[in-house]
């Protein structure tokens, strides 16, 4: 069944900026830097405290025992977020029920001013019931984005109500203990994501 997407500002400039950020992040994630420095991959992720669509506090420890796909974005995103969430949803649709029970996707909005609980809930459930929308205060969001080595920038110069948000477009796979496993770009094919999930998830 086709899933809803949202129209927005002309996407070419936004896509270019996001692609540049994503490529830079991918290089950073897969590089050890100078010899003698520890691999930064081990440092991706960590504790977080956010708010779900019902206003309840959600912490990283609430998901212990469950694998996570973590993605940062916003519901007014014209192209990148719908593409990424569709990829996650299609992979989830093809997982055996036993494996699906062991994974949860988190869509973390970096735009809490527009993404209220009701907006987040409607948006995420349009893609898949195992995609959970979260947001929080600016401080909470910035802390989690930093821990995941992500980036975002809100630009309100032209219209304070209708504005783009440039953001990294990485889908992070975390294990049942909250440790980094691997990551995918928004352009990763469903088959690649599905193969990795089938590999790591218990039956």
PDB file of C-alpha atoms in Angstrom:
ATOM      1  CA  UNK A   1       0.000   0.000   0.000  1.00  0.00           C
ATOM      2  CA  UNK A   2       1.497   3.409  -0.928  1.00  0.00           C
ATOM      3  CA  UNK A   3       2.359   5.524   2.060  1.00  0.00           C
ATOM      4  CA  UNK A   4       1.707   9.226   2.397  1.00  0.00           C
ATOM      5  CA  UNK A   5       4.356  11.803   1.545  1.00  0.00           C
ATOM      6  CA  UNK A   6       4.216  15.544   2.069  1.00  0.00           C
ATOM      7  CA  UNK A   7       4.758  18.275  -0.483  1.00  0.00           C
ATOM      8  CA  UNK A   8       6.946  21.205   0.520  1.00  0.00           C
ATOM      9  CA  UNK A   9       9.423  23.751  -0.813  1.00  0.00           C
ATOM     10  CA  UNK A  10      11.377  22.915  -3.980  1.00  0.00           C
ATOM     11  CA  UNK A  11      13.609  20.145  -2.777  1.00  0.00           C
ATOM     12  CA  UNK A  12      16.716  20.421  -4.943  1.00  0.00           C
ATOM     13  CA  UNK A  13      18.647  22.823  -2.712  1.00  0.00           C
ATOM     14  CA  UNK A  14      17.557  21.013   0.432  1.00  0.00           C
ATOM     15  CA  UNK A  15      18.542  17.640  -1.007  1.00  0.00           C
ATOM     16  CA  UNK A  16      21.951  18.955  -2.026  1.00  0.00           C
ATOM     17  CA  UNK A  17      22.688  20.282   1.449  1.00  0.00           C
ATOM     18  CA  UNK A  18      21.447  17.122   3.131  1.00  0.00           C
ATOM     19  CA  UNK A  19      23.402  14.878   0.780  1.00  0.00           C
ATOM     20  CA  UNK A  20      26.575  16.821   1.537  1.00  0.00           C
ATOM     21  CA  UNK A  21      26.006  16.500   5.270  1.00  0.00           C
ATOM     22  CA  UNK A  22      25.202  12.804   4.947  1.00  0.00           C
ATOM     23  CA  UNK A  23      28.342  12.057   2.939  1.00  0.00           C
ATOM     24  CA  UNK A  24      30.464  13.900   5.480  1.00  0.00           C
ATOM     25  CA  UNK A  25      28.876  11.991   8.311  1.00  0.00           C
ATOM     26  CA  UNK A  26      29.345   8.649   6.553  1.00  0.00           C
ATOM     27  CA  UNK A  27      33.047   9.373   6.144  1.00  0.00           C
ATOM     28  CA  UNK A  28      33.306  10.350   9.790  1.00  0.00           C
ATOM     29  CA  UNK A  29      31.498   7.227  10.950  1.00  0.00           C
ATOM     30  CA  UNK A  30      33.697   4.872   8.979  1.00  0.00           C
ATOM     31  CA  UNK A  31      37.028   6.507   9.760  1.00  0.00           C
ATOM     32  CA  UNK A  32      39.277   5.852  12.720  1.00  0.00           C
ATOM     33  CA  UNK A  33      41.125   9.106  12.250  1.00  0.00           C
ATOM     34  CA  UNK A  34      44.780   9.231  13.342  1.00  0.00           C
ATOM     35  CA  UNK A  35      46.393   5.969  14.276  1.00  0.00           C
ATOM     36  CA  UNK A  36      46.352   5.516  18.010  1.00  0.00           C
ATOM     37  CA  UNK A  37      42.879   7.010  18.410  1.00  0.00           C
ATOM     38  CA  UNK A  38      40.105   4.625  19.344  1.00  0.00           C
ATOM     39  CA  UNK A  39      37.371   3.869  16.835  1.00  0.00           C
ATOM     40  CA  UNK A  40      34.601   6.460  17.113  1.00  0.00           C
ATOM     41  CA  UNK A  41      32.008   3.876  16.141  1.00  0.00           C
ATOM     42  CA  UNK A  42      31.938   2.689  19.750  1.00  0.00           C
ATOM     43  CA  UNK A  43      30.917   6.192  20.804  1.00  0.00           C
ATOM     44  CA  UNK A  44      27.750   6.415  18.688  1.00  0.00           C
ATOM     45  CA  UNK A  45      24.594   6.399  20.802  1.00  0.00           C
ATOM     46  CA  UNK A  46      24.152   6.539  24.545  1.00  0.00           C
ATOM     47  CA  UNK A  47      21.617   7.650  27.134  1.00  0.00           C
ATOM     48  CA  UNK A  48      18.708   9.821  26.052  1.00  0.00           C
ATOM     49  CA  UNK A  49      15.511  11.202  27.523  1.00  0.00           C
ATOM     50  CA  UNK A  50      12.729  12.348  25.200  1.00  0.00           C
ATOM     51  CA  UNK A  51       8.939  12.625  25.082  1.00  0.00           C
ATOM     52  CA  UNK A  52       6.553  10.397  23.129  1.00  0.00           C
ATOM     53  CA  UNK A  53       3.399  11.417  21.252  1.00  0.00           C
ATOM     54  CA  UNK A  54       1.344  11.185  24.456  1.00  0.00           C
ATOM     55  CA  UNK A  55       3.679  13.436  26.415  1.00  0.00           C
ATOM     56  CA  UNK A  56       5.227  10.601  28.416  1.00  0.00           C
ATOM     57  CA  UNK A  57       8.940  10.568  29.187  1.00  0.00           C
ATOM     58  CA  UNK A  58      10.857   7.944  27.229  1.00  0.00           C
ATOM     59  CA  UNK A  59      14.423   6.865  28.014  1.00  0.00           C
ATOM     60  CA  UNK A  60      16.938   4.666  26.242  1.00  0.00           C
ATOM     61  CA  UNK A  61      16.618   2.116  29.041  1.00  0.00           C
ATOM     62  CA  UNK A  62      12.953   1.604  28.139  1.00  0.00           C
ATOM     63  CA  UNK A  63      14.118  -0.242  25.027  1.00  0.00           C
ATOM     64  CA  UNK A  64      16.611  -2.636  26.572  1.00  0.00           C
ATOM     65  CA  UNK A  65      16.166  -6.075  25.069  1.00  0.00           C
ATOM     66  CA  UNK A  66      14.949  -4.569  21.779  1.00  0.00           C
ATOM     67  CA  UNK A  67      16.951  -3.630  18.695  1.00  0.00           C
ATOM     68  CA  UNK A  68      16.397  -0.071  17.485  1.00  0.00           C
ATOM     69  CA  UNK A  69      16.465   1.764  14.195  1.00  0.00           C
ATOM     70  CA  UNK A  70      17.007   5.435  15.082  1.00  0.00           C
ATOM     71  CA  UNK A  71      16.355   8.263  12.626  1.00  0.00           C
ATOM     72  CA  UNK A  72      16.366  12.057  13.100  1.00  0.00           C
ATOM     73  CA  UNK A  73      14.060  14.195  10.996  1.00  0.00           C
ATOM     74  CA  UNK A  74      10.823  16.209  10.975  1.00  0.00           C
ATOM     75  CA  UNK A  75       7.311  15.631   9.699  1.00  0.00           C
ATOM     76  CA  UNK A  76       7.315  18.525   7.208  1.00  0.00           C
ATOM     77  CA  UNK A  77      10.352  17.048   5.440  1.00  0.00           C
ATOM     78  CA  UNK A  78       9.558  16.968   1.704  1.00  0.00           C
ATOM     79  CA  UNK A  79      11.540  13.934   0.545  1.00  0.00           C
ATOM     80  CA  UNK A  80      14.306  12.501   2.702  1.00  0.00           C
ATOM     81  CA  UNK A  81      12.290  11.519   5.770  1.00  0.00           C
ATOM     82  CA  UNK A  82       9.452   9.861   3.818  1.00  0.00           C
ATOM     83  CA  UNK A  83      12.042   7.935   1.798  1.00  0.00           C
ATOM     84  CA  UNK A  84      13.835   6.723   4.922  1.00  0.00           C
ATOM     85  CA  UNK A  85      10.649   5.817   6.784  1.00  0.00           C
ATOM     86  CA  UNK A  86       9.285   4.002   3.744  1.00  0.00           C
ATOM     87  CA  UNK A  87      12.489   1.967   3.610  1.00  0.00           C
ATOM     88  CA  UNK A  88      12.126   1.049   7.281  1.00  0.00           C
ATOM     89  CA  UNK A  89       8.447   0.229   6.870  1.00  0.00           C
ATOM     90  CA  UNK A  90       9.011  -1.977   3.832  1.00  0.00           C
ATOM     91  CA  UNK A  91      11.806  -3.856   5.610  1.00  0.00           C
ATOM     92  CA  UNK A  92       9.551  -4.350   8.638  1.00  0.00           C
ATOM     93  CA  UNK A  93       6.737  -5.602   6.393  1.00  0.00           C
ATOM     94  CA  UNK A  94       9.026  -8.352   5.103  1.00  0.00           C
ATOM     95  CA  UNK A  95      10.403  -9.503   8.446  1.00  0.00           C
ATOM     96  CA  UNK A  96       9.040 -12.714   9.957  1.00  0.00           C
ATOM     97  CA  UNK A  97       6.736 -11.893  12.913  1.00  0.00           C
ATOM     98  CA  UNK A  98       9.182 -13.409  15.388  1.00  0.00           C
ATOM     99  CA  UNK A  99      12.000 -11.112  14.274  1.00  0.00           C
ATOM    100  CA  UNK A 100       9.750  -8.058  13.983  1.00  0.00           C
ATOM    101  CA  UNK A 101       8.871  -8.422  17.659  1.00  0.00           C
ATOM    102  CA  UNK A 102      12.527  -7.759  18.524  1.00  0.00           C
ATOM    103  CA  UNK A 103      12.901  -4.392  16.790  1.00  0.00           C
ATOM    104  CA  UNK A 104      11.474  -0.879  17.151  1.00  0.00           C
ATOM    105  CA  UNK A 105      12.089   2.182  14.995  1.00  0.00           C
ATOM    106  CA  UNK A 106      12.381   5.626  16.590  1.00  0.00           C
ATOM    107  CA  UNK A 107      11.639   8.724  14.529  1.00  0.00           C
ATOM    108  CA  UNK A 108      13.134  11.572  16.553  1.00  0.00           C
ATOM    109  CA  UNK A 109      11.806  14.969  15.486  1.00  0.00           C
ATOM    110  CA  UNK A 110      14.272  17.839  15.650  1.00  0.00           C
ATOM    111  CA  UNK A 111      11.384  20.273  15.035  1.00  0.00           C
ATOM    112  CA  UNK A 112       9.326  20.199  18.252  1.00  0.00           C
ATOM    113  CA  UNK A 113       7.759  23.592  17.556  1.00  0.00           C
ATOM    114  CA  UNK A 114       5.685  22.092  14.720  1.00  0.00           C
ATOM    115  CA  UNK A 115       5.791  18.395  15.571  1.00  0.00           C
ATOM    116  CA  UNK A 116       3.342  18.087  18.432  1.00  0.00           C
ATOM    117  CA  UNK A 117       2.445  14.704  19.860  1.00  0.00           C
ATOM    118  CA  UNK A 118      -0.653  14.379  17.702  1.00  0.00           C
ATOM    119  CA  UNK A 119       1.246  15.348  14.545  1.00  0.00           C
ATOM    120  CA  UNK A 120       4.013  12.849  15.299  1.00  0.00           C
ATOM    121  CA  UNK A 121       1.604  10.040  16.045  1.00  0.00           C
ATOM    122  CA  UNK A 122      -0.381  10.576  12.850  1.00  0.00           C
ATOM    123  CA  UNK A 123       2.788  10.840  10.776  1.00  0.00           C
ATOM    124  CA  UNK A 124       4.644   7.787  12.058  1.00  0.00           C
ATOM    125  CA  UNK A 125       1.627   5.473  12.162  1.00  0.00           C
ATOM    126  CA  UNK A 126       1.009   6.263   8.517  1.00  0.00           C
ATOM    127  CA  UNK A 127       4.221   4.386   7.758  1.00  0.00           C
ATOM    128  CA  UNK A 128       4.263   1.474  10.213  1.00  0.00           C
ATOM    129  CA  UNK A 129       2.924   0.710  13.722  1.00  0.00           C
ATOM    130  CA  UNK A 130       6.437  -0.171  14.919  1.00  0.00           C
ATOM    131  CA  UNK A 131       7.754   3.315  14.150  1.00  0.00           C
ATOM    132  CA  UNK A 132       7.485   5.457  17.278  1.00  0.00           C
ATOM    133  CA  UNK A 133       7.622   9.251  17.145  1.00  0.00           C
ATOM    134  CA  UNK A 134       9.661  11.039  19.806  1.00  0.00           C
ATOM    135  CA  UNK A 135      10.731  14.625  20.431  1.00  0.00           C
ATOM    136  CA  UNK A 136      11.613  16.753  23.439  1.00  0.00           C
ATOM    137  CA  UNK A 137      13.079  20.035  24.551  1.00  0.00           C
ATOM    138  CA  UNK A 138      15.743  21.613  22.405  1.00  0.00           C
ATOM    139  CA  UNK A 139      18.324  20.609  25.010  1.00  0.00           C
ATOM    140  CA  UNK A 140      17.169  16.966  25.013  1.00  0.00           C
ATOM    141  CA  UNK A 141      17.150  16.803  21.222  1.00  0.00           C
ATOM    142  CA  UNK A 142      20.581  18.404  20.884  1.00  0.00           C
ATOM    143  CA  UNK A 143      22.038  16.010  23.442  1.00  0.00           C
ATOM    144  CA  UNK A 144      20.778  12.932  21.588  1.00  0.00           C
ATOM    145  CA  UNK A 145      21.756  14.250  18.146  1.00  0.00           C
ATOM    146  CA  UNK A 146      25.252  14.913  19.478  1.00  0.00           C
ATOM    147  CA  UNK A 147      25.534  11.417  20.947  1.00  0.00           C
ATOM    148  CA  UNK A 148      24.631   9.950  17.562  1.00  0.00           C
ATOM    149  CA  UNK A 149      27.077  12.232  15.712  1.00  0.00           C
ATOM    150  CA  UNK A 150      24.191  13.740  13.765  1.00  0.00           C
ATOM    151  CA  UNK A 151      23.576  17.298  12.608  1.00  0.00           C
ATOM    152  CA  UNK A 152      20.622  19.547  11.865  1.00  0.00           C
ATOM    153  CA  UNK A 153      19.968  23.213  11.163  1.00  0.00           C
ATOM    154  CA  UNK A 154      16.676  25.093  11.243  1.00  0.00           C
ATOM    155  CA  UNK A 155      16.387  28.083   8.908  1.00  0.00           C
ATOM    156  CA  UNK A 156      13.519  30.524   9.526  1.00  0.00           C
ATOM    157  CA  UNK A 157      14.762  33.466   7.479  1.00  0.00           C
ATOM    158  CA  UNK A 158      12.041  33.399   4.823  1.00  0.00           C
ATOM    159  CA  UNK A 159       8.973  32.182   6.703  1.00  0.00           C
ATOM    160  CA  UNK A 160       8.830  31.651  10.473  1.00  0.00           C
ATOM    161  CA  UNK A 161       6.042  29.074  10.108  1.00  0.00           C
ATOM    162  CA  UNK A 162       6.975  27.255   6.909  1.00  0.00           C
ATOM    163  CA  UNK A 163      10.691  26.532   6.945  1.00  0.00           C
ATOM    164  CA  UNK A 164      13.112  23.778   5.962  1.00  0.00           C
ATOM    165  CA  UNK A 165      15.308  21.833   8.352  1.00  0.00           C
ATOM    166  CA  UNK A 166      18.611  20.530   7.023  1.00  0.00           C
ATOM    167  CA  UNK A 167      19.479  17.293   8.812  1.00  0.00           C
ATOM    168  CA  UNK A 168      21.703  14.266   8.522  1.00  0.00           C
ATOM    169  CA  UNK A 169      19.875  11.312   7.009  1.00  0.00           C
ATOM    170  CA  UNK A 170      21.409   8.273   8.675  1.00  0.00           C
ATOM    171  CA  UNK A 171      19.409   5.277   9.921  1.00  0.00           C
ATOM    172  CA  UNK A 172      21.256   3.841  12.923  1.00  0.00           C
ATOM    173  CA  UNK A 173      20.897   0.202  13.937  1.00  0.00           C
ATOM    174  CA  UNK A 174      21.449  -0.299  17.671  1.00  0.00           C
ATOM    175  CA  UNK A 175      21.482  -3.642  19.450  1.00  0.00           C
ATOM    176  CA  UNK A 176      19.409  -4.827  22.408  1.00  0.00           C
ATOM    177  CA  UNK A 177      21.863  -3.181  24.824  1.00  0.00           C
ATOM    178  CA  UNK A 178      21.827   0.184  23.049  1.00  0.00           C
ATOM    179  CA  UNK A 179      25.161  -0.389  21.308  1.00  0.00           C
ATOM    180  CA  UNK A 180      25.867   0.657  17.741  1.00  0.00           C
ATOM    181  CA  UNK A 181      25.714  -2.141  15.142  1.00  0.00           C
ATOM    182  CA  UNK A 182      25.737  -0.390  11.758  1.00  0.00           C
ATOM    183  CA  UNK A 183      24.051   2.398   9.813  1.00  0.00           C
ATOM    184  CA  UNK A 184      22.280   2.949   6.503  1.00  0.00           C
ATOM    185  CA  UNK A 185      21.769   6.024   4.353  1.00  0.00           C
ATOM    186  CA  UNK A 186      18.345   7.169   3.162  1.00  0.00           C
ATOM    187  CA  UNK A 187      19.352   5.756  -0.238  1.00  0.00           C
ATOM    188  CA  UNK A 188      20.070   2.260   1.077  1.00  0.00           C
ATOM    189  CA  UNK A 189      17.867  -0.291  -0.717  1.00  0.00           C
ATOM    190  CA  UNK A 190      15.262  -2.143   1.298  1.00  0.00           C
ATOM    191  CA  UNK A 191      16.993  -5.451   0.525  1.00  0.00           C
ATOM    192  CA  UNK A 192      20.181  -4.274   2.234  1.00  0.00           C
ATOM    193  CA  UNK A 193      18.357  -3.162   5.371  1.00  0.00           C
ATOM    194  CA  UNK A 194      16.253  -6.324   5.434  1.00  0.00           C
ATOM    195  CA  UNK A 195      19.287  -8.594   5.019  1.00  0.00           C
ATOM    196  CA  UNK A 196      21.038  -6.999   7.977  1.00  0.00           C
ATOM    197  CA  UNK A 197      17.952  -7.195  10.171  1.00  0.00           C
ATOM    198  CA  UNK A 198      17.464 -10.853   9.315  1.00  0.00           C
ATOM    199  CA  UNK A 199      21.111 -11.438  10.168  1.00  0.00           C
ATOM    200  CA  UNK A 200      21.140  -9.860  13.622  1.00  0.00           C
ATOM    201  CA  UNK A 201      17.594 -10.247  14.962  1.00  0.00           C
ATOM    202  CA  UNK A 202      16.714 -13.342  16.979  1.00  0.00           C
ATOM    203  CA  UNK A 203      13.775 -15.480  15.831  1.00  0.00           C
TER     204      UNK A 203
END
